[in-house]
Coordinates of C-alpha atoms and ligand atoms in Angstrom, one line a residue:
X1 CA 0.0 0.0 0.0
X2 CA 1.5 3.4 -1.0
X3 CA 0.3 6.6 0.8
X4 CA -0.6 9.5 -1.5
X5 CA -1.1 13.0 -0.2
X6 CA -2.8 15.7 -2.2
X7 CA -2.9 19.2 -0.8
X8 CA -6.0 21.0 -2.2
X9 CA -4.8 24.2 -0.5
X10 CA -1.4 24.2 -2.2
X11 CA -2.3 25.7 -5.5
X12 CA 0.9 25.8 -7.6
X13 CA 1.4 26.8 -11.2
X14 CA -1.0 27.1 -14.1
X15 CA -0.8 24.1 -16.4
X16 CA -0.7 25.7 -19.8
X17 CA -2.9 23.8 -22.1
X18 CA -0.1 23.9 -24.7
X19 CA 1.8 21.3 -22.7
X20 CA -0.6 18.9 -24.5
X21 CA 0.5 19.9 -28.0
X22 CA 1.5 17.9 -31.1
X23 CA 4.2 18.1 -33.8
X24 CA 3.4 17.8 -37.5
X25 CA 6.5 17.7 -39.8
X26 CA 6.7 17.0 -43.5
X27 CA 8.3 13.6 -42.8
X28 CA 7.4 10.2 -44.3
X29 CA 3.6 9.7 -44.3
X30 CA 2.7 12.3 -41.7
X31 CA 1.4 15.1 -43.9
X32 CA 0.8 13.4 -47.2
X33 CA -1.4 10.4 -46.4
X34 CA -1.6 10.8 -42.6
X35 CA -3.4 14.2 -42.8
X36 CA -3.7 15.5 -46.3
X37 CA -5.4 13.3 -48.9
X38 CA -6.7 16.2 -51.1
X39 CA -10.2 17.3 -51.8
X40 CA -10.8 14.8 -54.6
X41 CA -9.8 11.8 -52.5
X42 CA -12.4 9.0 -51.9
X43 CA -11.2 9.0 -48.3
X44 CA -13.7 11.2 -46.4
X45 CA -12.1 14.6 -45.9
X46 CA -12.7 18.2 -44.7
X47 CA -11.1 20.5 -47.2
X48 CA -8.6 17.8 -48.2
X49 CA -7.8 16.8 -44.6
X50 CA -8.8 13.3 -43.4
X51 CA -12.1 13.6 -41.5
X52 CA -11.2 10.6 -39.2
X53 CA -8.0 12.3 -38.1
X54 CA -9.6 15.7 -37.5
X55 CA -12.3 14.0 -35.3
X56 CA -9.7 12.1 -33.3
X57 CA -7.6 15.3 -32.8
X58 CA -10.7 17.2 -31.6
X59 CA -11.6 14.4 -29.1
X60 CA -8.4 15.0 -27.2
X61 CA -8.7 18.7 -27.5
X62 CA -5.3 19.2 -29.2
X63 CA -4.4 22.8 -28.1
X64 CA -1.5 23.6 -30.5
X65 CA 0.2 22.1 -33.5
X66 CA 3.8 22.7 -34.7
X67 CA 4.5 22.8 -38.4
X68 CA 6.2 22.3 -40.9
X69 CA 9.3 20.9 -39.1
X70 CA 11.7 19.9 -37.6
X71 CA 14.7 19.8 -39.9
X72 CA 12.4 20.2 -42.8
X73 CA 11.5 23.7 -41.7
X74 CA 15.0 25.1 -42.4
X75 CA 14.7 24.0 -46.0
X76 CA 11.1 25.2 -46.5
X77 CA 10.1 28.3 -48.4
X78 CA 6.5 29.1 -47.6
X79 CA 5.8 31.1 -50.8
X80 CA 6.3 27.8 -52.8
X81 CA 3.3 26.4 -51.0
X82 CA 0.6 29.0 -51.5
X83 CA -1.7 29.9 -54.4
X84 CA -3.3 27.7 -57.0
X85 CA -2.3 24.1 -56.6
X86 CA -1.2 23.8 -60.2
X87 CA 1.3 26.7 -59.9
X88 CA 3.0 25.5 -56.7
X89 CA 6.7 24.8 -56.9
X90 CA 7.6 21.3 -55.6
X91 CA 10.2 20.7 -52.9
X92 CA 12.6 17.7 -52.5
X93 CA 12.4 16.6 -48.9
X94 CA 16.1 16.3 -48.5
X95 CA 16.3 15.3 -44.8
X96 CA 13.6 12.6 -45.0
X97 CA 14.3 10.4 -48.0
X98 CA 14.6 13.0 -50.7
X99 CA 11.1 12.4 -52.2
X100 CA 9.5 15.2 -54.2
X101 CA 6.5 16.9 -52.5
X102 CA 4.1 18.9 -54.7
X103 CA 3.5 21.5 -51.9
X104 CA -0.3 20.9 -52.1
X105 CA -0.3 21.2 -48.3
X106 CA 0.9 24.7 -47.5
X107 CA 0.2 27.6 -45.2
X108 CA -3.5 28.0 -46.0
X109 CA -4.1 24.3 -45.7
X110 CA -2.3 24.1 -42.3
X111 CA -4.0 27.2 -40.9
X112 CA -7.4 25.9 -42.0
X113 CA -6.6 22.5 -40.4
X114 CA -5.9 24.3 -37.1
X115 CA -9.2 26.2 -37.3
X116 CA -11.0 23.0 -38.0
X117 CA -9.4 21.2 -35.0
X118 CA -9.8 24.4 -32.9
X119 CA -6.1 24.6 -31.9
X120 CA -3.4 27.2 -32.0
X121 CA -0.9 27.3 -34.9
X122 CA 2.9 27.2 -34.1
X123 CA 5.0 27.8 -37.2
X124 CA 8.7 27.0 -37.4
X125 CA 10.5 29.7 -39.4
X126 CA 13.3 29.1 -41.8
X127 CA 16.3 30.8 -40.3
X128 CA 18.9 28.3 -41.7
X129 CA 18.4 28.7 -45.4
X130 CA 15.9 31.5 -45.5
X131 CA 15.9 35.2 -44.6
X132 CA 14.5 37.5 -42.0
X133 CA 12.4 39.1 -44.8
X134 CA 10.9 35.7 -45.7
X135 CA 9.9 35.1 -42.1
X136 CA 8.5 38.6 -41.6
X137 CA 6.5 38.2 -44.8
X138 CA 5.1 34.9 -43.7
X139 CA 3.9 36.4 -40.5
X140 CA 2.4 39.3 -42.5
X141 CA 0.6 36.9 -44.9
X142 CA -1.0 35.2 -41.9
X143 CA -1.8 38.2 -39.7
X144 CA -2.0 41.4 -41.7
X145 CA -5.4 43.1 -41.6
X146 CA -4.3 46.3 -43.6
X147 CA -4.0 46.2 -47.3
X148 CA -0.3 45.2 -47.3
X149 CA 1.3 43.2 -50.2
X150 CA 1.2 40.0 -48.1
X151 CA -2.4 40.5 -47.1
X152 CA -3.3 41.1 -50.7
X153 CA -1.6 37.9 -51.6
X154 CA -3.6 36.0 -49.0
X155 CA -6.8 37.6 -50.2
X156 CA -5.9 36.6 -53.8
X157 CA -5.5 33.1 -52.6
X158 CA -9.0 33.1 -51.2
X159 CA -8.7 34.1 -47.6
X160 CA -10.0 37.5 -46.6
X161 CA -9.7 37.5 -42.8
X162 CA -6.3 37.1 -41.2
X163 CA -5.6 33.9 -39.3
X164 CA -4.6 33.6 -35.7
X165 CA -0.9 32.8 -35.2
X166 CA -0.2 31.6 -31.7
X167 CA 3.5 31.0 -31.9
X168 CA 6.5 31.4 -34.2
X169 CA 9.8 29.5 -33.9
X170 CA 13.0 31.2 -35.1
X171 CA 14.9 28.2 -36.6
X172 CA 15.0 24.6 -35.4
X173 CA 17.9 22.7 -33.9
X174 CA 20.2 25.5 -34.9
X175 CA 23.1 23.6 -33.3
X176 CA 22.5 20.8 -36.0
X177 CA 20.3 20.5 -39.0
X178 CA 19.2 24.2 -38.6
X179 CA 22.6 25.5 -39.5
X180 CA 25.4 24.2 -37.2
X181 CA 25.5 27.4 -35.2
X182 CA 27.2 28.1 -31.9
X183 CA 24.8 29.4 -29.3
X184 CA 26.6 32.8 -29.1
X185 CA 26.1 33.4 -32.8
X186 CA 22.5 32.2 -32.7
X187 CA 21.6 34.5 -29.9
X188 CA 22.5 37.5 -32.1
X189 CA 20.7 36.0 -35.1
X190 CA 17.7 35.4 -32.9
X191 CA 17.6 38.9 -31.5
X192 CA 17.8 40.4 -34.9
X193 CA 15.0 38.2 -36.4
X194 CA 12.8 38.5 -33.3
X195 CA 13.0 42.3 -33.4
X196 CA 11.6 42.4 -37.0
X197 CA 9.0 39.7 -36.5
X198 CA 7.8 41.5 -33.4
X199 CA 7.7 44.7 -35.4
X200 CA 5.5 43.0 -38.0
X201 CA 3.1 41.7 -35.3
X202 CA 2.9 45.1 -33.5
X203 CA 4.8 43.7 -30.4
X204 CA 8.2 44.7 -29.2
X205 CA 9.0 48.4 -29.4
X206 CA 5.7 49.2 -31.2
X207 CA 3.8 47.5 -28.4
X208 CA 5.6 49.6 -25.8
X209 CA 4.7 52.8 -27.7
X210 CA 1.2 51.9 -28.7
X211 CA 0.2 50.2 -25.5
X212 CA 0.0 46.5 -26.4
X213 CA -3.2 46.5 -28.4
X214 CA -2.3 43.7 -30.8
X215 CA -2.7 40.0 -30.2
X216 CA 0.7 38.6 -29.5
X217 CA 2.4 35.9 -31.5
X218 CA 4.7 34.1 -29.0
X219 CA 8.3 33.9 -30.2
X220 CA 10.2 30.7 -29.5
X221 CA 14.0 30.4 -29.8
X222 CA 15.6 27.2 -30.9
X223 CA 17.2 25.7 -27.8
X224 CA 19.4 22.9 -26.5
X225 CA 19.4 19.2 -27.2
X226 CA 19.1 16.9 -24.2
X227 CA 21.7 17.8 -21.6
X228 CA 23.5 20.5 -23.5
X229 CA 23.5 23.0 -20.6
X230 CA 26.3 25.0 -22.3
X231 CA 23.8 26.0 -25.1
X232 CA 21.3 27.2 -22.6
X233 CA 23.8 29.2 -20.6
X234 CA 25.4 30.9 -23.7
X235 CA 22.1 31.5 -25.4
X236 CA 20.5 33.1 -22.3
X237 CA 23.6 35.2 -21.8
X238 CA 23.5 36.4 -25.4
X239 CA 19.8 37.0 -25.3
X240 CA 19.9 39.2 -22.2
X241 CA 23.3 40.9 -22.6
X242 CA 23.2 44.7 -23.4
X243 CA 19.6 44.2 -24.4
X244 CA 17.3 47.2 -24.0
X245 CA 14.4 45.0 -25.0
X246 CA 15.1 42.3 -22.4
X247 CA 16.2 44.3 -19.5
X248 CA 14.0 47.5 -19.6
X249 CA 10.9 46.1 -21.2
X250 CA 10.7 42.6 -19.7
X251 CA 12.2 39.5 -21.3
X252 CA 8.9 38.2 -22.8
X253 CA 9.1 40.9 -25.4
X254 CA 12.2 39.3 -26.8
X255 CA 11.4 35.7 -26.2
X256 CA 8.4 33.8 -25.0
X257 CA 10.1 30.5 -25.0
X258 CA 13.3 28.5 -25.5
X259 CA 12.8 25.1 -27.0
X260 CA 14.3 21.8 -25.6
X261 CA 14.5 18.5 -27.6
X262 CA 14.7 15.3 -25.7
X263 CA 14.2 11.9 -27.5
X264 CA 14.2 8.6 -25.6
X265 CA 16.3 6.1 -27.5
X266 CA 16.6 2.4 -26.5
X267 CA 20.3 2.6 -26.0
X268 CA 22.9 5.4 -25.9
X269 CA 23.6 7.1 -29.2
X270 CA 26.8 8.8 -27.9
X271 CA 28.5 5.5 -27.2
X272 CA 27.0 3.5 -30.1
X273 CA 28.6 5.4 -33.0
X274 CA 27.5 5.1 -36.6
X275 CA 24.8 2.6 -37.5
X276 CA 23.0 3.4 -34.2
X277 CA 19.6 3.9 -35.8
X278 CA 19.6 0.7 -37.8
X279 CA 20.9 -1.3 -34.8
X280 CA 18.1 -0.2 -32.5
X281 CA 15.3 -2.6 -31.7
X282 CA 11.8 -1.9 -33.1
X283 CA 9.0 -0.6 -30.9
X284 CA 7.7 -3.9 -29.6
X285 CA 11.0 -5.7 -29.3
X286 CA 12.1 -5.5 -25.7
X287 CA 12.8 -7.7 -22.6
X288 CA 12.2 -6.8 -19.0
X289 CA 15.5 -5.1 -18.5
X290 CA 15.0 -3.0 -21.7
X291 CA 11.5 -2.0 -20.5
X292 CA 13.1 -0.5 -17.3
X293 CA 16.0 1.0 -19.2
X294 CA 13.8 2.9 -21.6
X295 CA 11.5 4.2 -18.8
X296 CA 14.5 5.3 -16.7
X297 CA 16.0 7.1 -19.7
X298 CA 12.7 8.9 -20.3
X299 CA 12.3 9.9 -16.7
X300 CA 15.7 11.6 -16.8
X301 CA 13.8 14.5 -18.4
X302 CA 12.9 15.6 -14.9
X303 CA 16.5 16.3 -14.0
X304 CA 17.2 17.8 -17.4
X305 CA 14.3 20.3 -17.1
X306 CA 15.4 21.2 -13.6
X307 CA 18.9 22.0 -14.7
X308 CA 17.9 24.0 -17.8
X309 CA 15.4 25.8 -15.6
X310 CA 18.0 26.7 -13.1
X311 CA 20.3 28.2 -15.7
X312 CA 17.4 30.1 -17.2
X313 CA 16.4 31.4 -13.8
X314 CA 19.7 33.1 -13.4
X315 CA 18.9 35.3 -16.4
X316 CA 15.1 35.2 -16.1
X317 CA 14.1 34.7 -12.4
X318 CA 10.5 35.7 -13.1
X319 CA 10.2 32.7 -15.5
X320 CA 8.7 34.7 -18.3
X321 CA 10.6 32.7 -20.9
X322 CA 9.0 29.2 -21.1
X323 CA 10.9 26.0 -21.6
X324 CA 9.1 24.6 -24.7
X325 CA 9.8 20.8 -25.1
X326 CA 8.8 20.9 -28.7
X327 CA 10.2 17.5 -29.7
X328 CA 10.1 14.5 -27.3
X329 CA 9.1 10.9 -27.3
X330 CA 10.4 7.5 -28.1
X331 CA 12.6 6.8 -31.2
X332 CA 13.0 3.2 -32.3
X333 CA 14.2 1.4 -35.4
X334 CA 11.6 1.8 -38.2
X335 CA 9.1 -1.0 -38.9
X336 CA 10.4 -3.7 -41.3
X337 CA 9.4 -3.1 -44.9
X338 CA 9.1 0.7 -44.5
X339 CA 11.5 3.4 -45.7
X340 CA 14.0 4.0 -42.9
X341 CA 14.1 7.7 -43.7
X342 CA 10.3 7.9 -43.0
X343 CA 10.7 7.0 -39.3
X344 CA 7.5 5.0 -39.1
X345 CA 7.3 3.1 -35.8
X346 CA 4.6 1.1 -33.9
X347 CA 3.5 2.1 -30.4
X348 CA 2.9 -0.2 -27.5
X349 CA 1.7 -0.1 -23.9
X350 CA 5.4 0.8 -23.0
X351 CA 4.9 4.0 -25.0
X352 CA 1.8 4.8 -23.1
X353 CA 3.7 4.5 -19.9
X354 CA 6.5 6.7 -21.4
X355 CA 4.0 9.4 -22.3
X356 CA 2.3 9.2 -18.9
X357 CA 5.6 9.7 -17.1
X358 CA 6.6 12.6 -19.3
X359 CA 3.2 14.4 -19.0
X360 CA 3.2 14.1 -15.2
X361 CA 6.7 15.5 -15.1
X362 CA 5.7 18.4 -17.4
X363 CA 2.8 19.2 -15.2
X364 CA 5.1 19.3 -12.2
X365 CA 7.4 21.7 -14.0
X366 CA 4.5 23.9 -15.3
X367 CA 6.0 27.0 -13.7
X368 CA 8.7 26.8 -16.4
X369 CA 7.4 24.4 -19.0
X370 CA 4.7 26.2 -21.0
X371 CA 4.4 24.1 -24.2
X372 CA 5.4 20.7 -25.4
X373 CA 4.8 18.9 -28.7
X374 CA 5.3 15.2 -28.8
X375 CA 7.0 13.9 -32.0
X376 CA 5.2 13.2 -34.1
X377 CA 1.4 13.3 -34.6
X378 CA 0.6 10.7 -37.3
X379 CA 2.7 7.8 -38.8
X380 CA 6.1 8.9 -37.4
X381 CA 8.0 8.2 -34.2
X382 CA 5.7 8.2 -31.1
X383 CA 2.5 8.9 -32.9
X384 CA -0.9 9.1 -31.5
X385 CA -2.5 8.1 -34.8
X386 CA -1.5 5.6 -37.5
X387 CA -3.2 5.4 -40.9
X388 CA -3.2 2.9 -43.8
X389 CA -5.2 3.8 -46.8
X390 CA -8.7 4.7 -45.6
X391 CA -8.1 3.0 -42.2
X392 CA -7.0 4.8 -39.0
X393 CA -6.1 3.5 -35.6
X394 CA -5.4 5.3 -32.3
X395 CA -2.3 4.2 -30.5
X396 CA -1.9 3.6 -26.7
X397 CA -0.2 7.0 -26.5
X398 CA -3.3 8.6 -27.9
X399 CA -5.3 7.2 -25.0
X400 CA -3.0 8.8 -22.5
X401 CA -3.7 12.2 -24.0
X402 CA -7.4 11.5 -23.8
X403 CA -7.1 10.5 -20.1
X404 CA -5.0 13.6 -19.3
X405 CA -6.8 16.2 -21.3
X406 CA -8.6 17.8 -18.3
X407 CA -5.2 18.9 -16.9
X408 CA -5.3 21.5 -19.7
X409 CA -5.5 25.1 -18.2
X410 CA -6.0 23.8 -14.7
X411 CA -3.8 24.5 -11.6
X412 CA -1.2 22.1 -10.4
X413 CA -1.8 20.9 -6.8
X414 CA 1.0 20.0 -4.3
X415 CA 1.1 16.2 -4.1
X416 CA 3.4 13.5 -2.8
X417 CA 3.5 9.7 -3.2
X418 CA 5.4 7.2 -1.1
X419 CA 7.5 5.4 -3.8
X420 CA 9.3 2.2 -4.2
X421 CA 12.2 1.7 -6.6
X422 CA 11.7 -0.9 -9.3
X423 CA 13.8 -2.5 -12.1
X424 CA 17.2 -4.2 -12.2
X425 CA 20.3 -2.7 -10.5
X426 CA 21.4 -0.8 -13.7
X427 CA 17.9 0.7 -14.4
X428 CA 16.2 1.5 -11.1
X429 CA 13.4 4.1 -11.2
X430 CA 10.4 5.2 -9.2
X431 CA 7.5 2.8 -9.4
X432 CA 4.8 5.6 -9.6
X433 CA 4.7 8.9 -11.4
X434 CA 1.8 11.1 -10.7
X435 CA 0.4 14.7 -10.9
X436 CA -2.8 16.2 -9.7
X437 CA -4.6 19.4 -10.7
X438 CA -7.7 21.4 -9.9
X439 CA -10.0 23.1 -12.5
X440 CA -11.9 26.3 -12.3
X441 CA -14.9 24.5 -10.8
X442 CA -12.8 23.1 -8.0
X443 CA -12.8 19.5 -9.3
X444 CA -9.5 17.6 -9.4
X445 CA -7.8 15.3 -11.9
X446 CA -5.1 12.9 -10.6
X447 CA -3.1 10.9 -13.2
X448 CA -0.9 8.1 -12.1
X449 CA 1.2 5.4 -13.8
X450 CA 2.8 2.3 -12.6
X451 CA 6.2 1.5 -14.2
X452 CA 6.5 -1.9 -12.7
X453 CA 6.2 -4.6 -15.3
X454 CA 4.9 -7.2 -12.9
X455 CA 3.8 -5.7 -9.6
X456 CA 0.6 -3.9 -8.8
X457 CA 0.3 -1.3 -6.0
X458 CA -2.6 -0.1 -4.0
X459 CA -2.8 3.7 -3.5
X460 CA -4.3 5.1 -0.3
X461 CA -4.9 8.8 -1.0
X462 CA -5.6 11.6 1.5
X463 CA -6.9 14.9 0.1
X464 CA -6.1 17.7 2.5
X465 CA -8.3 20.8 2.5
X466 CA -11.3 19.5 0.6
X467 CA -14.1 17.0 1.0
X468 CA -14.1 14.5 -1.9
X469 CA -17.7 13.8 -2.8
X470 CA -17.2 11.5 -5.7
X471 CA -14.6 9.7 -7.7
X472 CA -14.6 8.4 -11.2
X473 CA -11.6 6.4 -12.6
X474 CA -10.5 5.1 -15.9
X475 CA -7.6 2.8 -16.8
X476 CA -5.3 1.9 -19.6
X477 CA -3.7 -1.4 -19.0
X478 CA -2.6 -4.3 -21.3
X479 CA 0.3 -6.6 -21.8
X480 CA 3.5 -4.5 -21.9
X481 CA 4.0 -5.5 -25.6
X482 CA 0.4 -4.9 -26.6
X483 CA -0.3 -2.5 -29.5
X484 CA -3.2 -1.6 -31.7
X485 CA -3.0 -2.8 -35.3
X486 CA -5.2 -2.4 -38.4
X487 CA -6.5 -5.9 -37.7
X488 CA -7.0 -5.4 -34.0
X489 CA -7.5 -1.7 -33.5
X490 CA -8.8 -1.9 -29.9
X491 CA -6.3 -4.2 -28.3
X492 CA -5.3 -1.3 -26.0
X493 CA -8.1 1.0 -24.9
X494 CA -9.4 3.0 -22.0
X495 CA -11.9 1.3 -19.6
X496 CA -13.8 2.4 -16.5
X497 CA -11.9 1.4 -13.3
X498 CA -12.9 0.9 -9.7
X499 CA -11.9 3.5 -7.1
X500 CA -13.4 3.9 -3.6
X501 CA -14.0 6.9 -1.5
X502 CA -12.5 6.6 2.0
X503 CA -12.8 8.9 5.0
X504 CA -10.4 11.7 3.8
X505 CA -9.7 10.6 0.2
X506 CA -9.8 7.5 -2.0
X507 CA -8.3 4.1 -2.6
X508 CA -7.4 2.7 -6.0
X509 CA -5.3 -0.2 -7.3
X510 CA -2.7 0.4 -10.0
X511 CA -2.1 -2.9 -11.8
X512 CA 1.4 -3.5 -13.2
X513 CA 2.1 -1.5 -16.4
X514 CA -1.0 0.7 -16.1
X515 CA -2.1 4.3 -16.4
X516 CA -5.0 5.4 -14.2
X517 CA -6.8 8.7 -14.2
X518 CA -9.2 9.8 -11.4
X519 CA -11.7 12.7 -11.5
X520 CA -12.5 13.8 -8.0
X521 CA -15.5 15.9 -7.2
X522 CA -14.8 18.3 -4.4
X523 CA -17.3 19.7 -2.0
X524 CA -17.2 22.3 0.8
Ligands
AHR601 O1 11.5 14.4 -35.4 C1 12.5 14.1 -36.3 C2 13.6 15.1 -36.3 O2 14.3 15.0 -35.1 C3 13.3 16.5 -36.5 O3 13.1 16.9 -37.8 C4 14.5 17.2 -35.9 O4 14.2 18.5 -35.4 C5 15.0 16.3 -34.9 O5 16.3 16.0 -34.9

């Protein structure tokens, strides 16, 4: 029996709904096939986008979508993907297999998809092979109300009203595929680009003078990979040094976020050398030791966020610059018979546990983590949706997002669980990961996962500061290797679960390898 304490009176940080975001790169069968089938397709679609996918995204209330990359973003020139379909210039997708894309899915199609799903749009700008002018004009094309050349172009392409642009990233992985830059050099590049993009959106200096009347587009800097603390230190130093806009006006004017990428590989890339990707096991190939190793590796993100946060806090103690984990998730060898450059992988119950661990950790760090986008939405890496022709399946990871969705825009509560360590000597980790939040109506959501592959645990929870009047639980639990396939799409799915009210809280069992969510009704 593990004791679990939830302090209803200890209201911590706001859980930004964008922590539950998704990533949509032009990679493999994500955009073409997974989302975009075209208006003439026999597959039911809404303006060319698969209807089944749109409905599935709405169900989990996807709050934000990042597009068009990834590495692809720093090769992408947005003007090639707007206007009449027959006049669009094709692009060779150089990073991901070299195939030619006809650019039929471009800015207007992406922005329309976001409107259909009801989520925010997060664009990754091309700093690597593009120009500041190109990024500024992209923002103008989307946002301009006045009769500017870019607004005219948008209107000519059939869209009168501006779109809403929630976030704009200036480059991606600038230390690697985004241009092999040093953080010091990038900090200056970022400042210059951010200044002019802010000017185009009416933020920055114009906001200070005009009194902040415009709707803000958040600017996100490309950030460190994994444990590259040097990058964070040097970038934050460069961002803030001698900066009128940072120091006098508040740092959020210069940057709303710094991205962090952390992928969970089954093995260590730094010691494996070349051939690492082809030598990795596929998603459902693991033994007990590898189960724990992978989960321990993913849980390291807790320490990684803590350390990046503490460096950022030296320069930004008010935590106005969010840490945006805009690429994370499992990365395995691609499924046999598929193009290795397309990164198509399956998704098992182990990935559901991995997602549950990460989302609980992100909630706990919601004072600094303001956005995350798991990689990647459909048919690539740790996807929530897989498609094959006109068929679509939801992966175990999708179900975790469904169970956790009520954390969006709620408030983190203080909580503590009595934990055991599980796993072999070289891969020991906490048995339970949890987080608990309260919504505007005063009701709570607690999400817990059990990382033990074979031991269940009973949780005896005490809720301090509120009477719990009702509890409703759901569970995701299956054989650790279980996955959904096109022949058996419901092998792993959410079910109702039994939880009992006790004097001051509740009691619930967490079976081995399970994710449980509990909705608690609070009274007086
Ligand atoms: O998600 C696949 C790739 O991983 C992205 O394009 C890149 O940003 C990262 O290295």
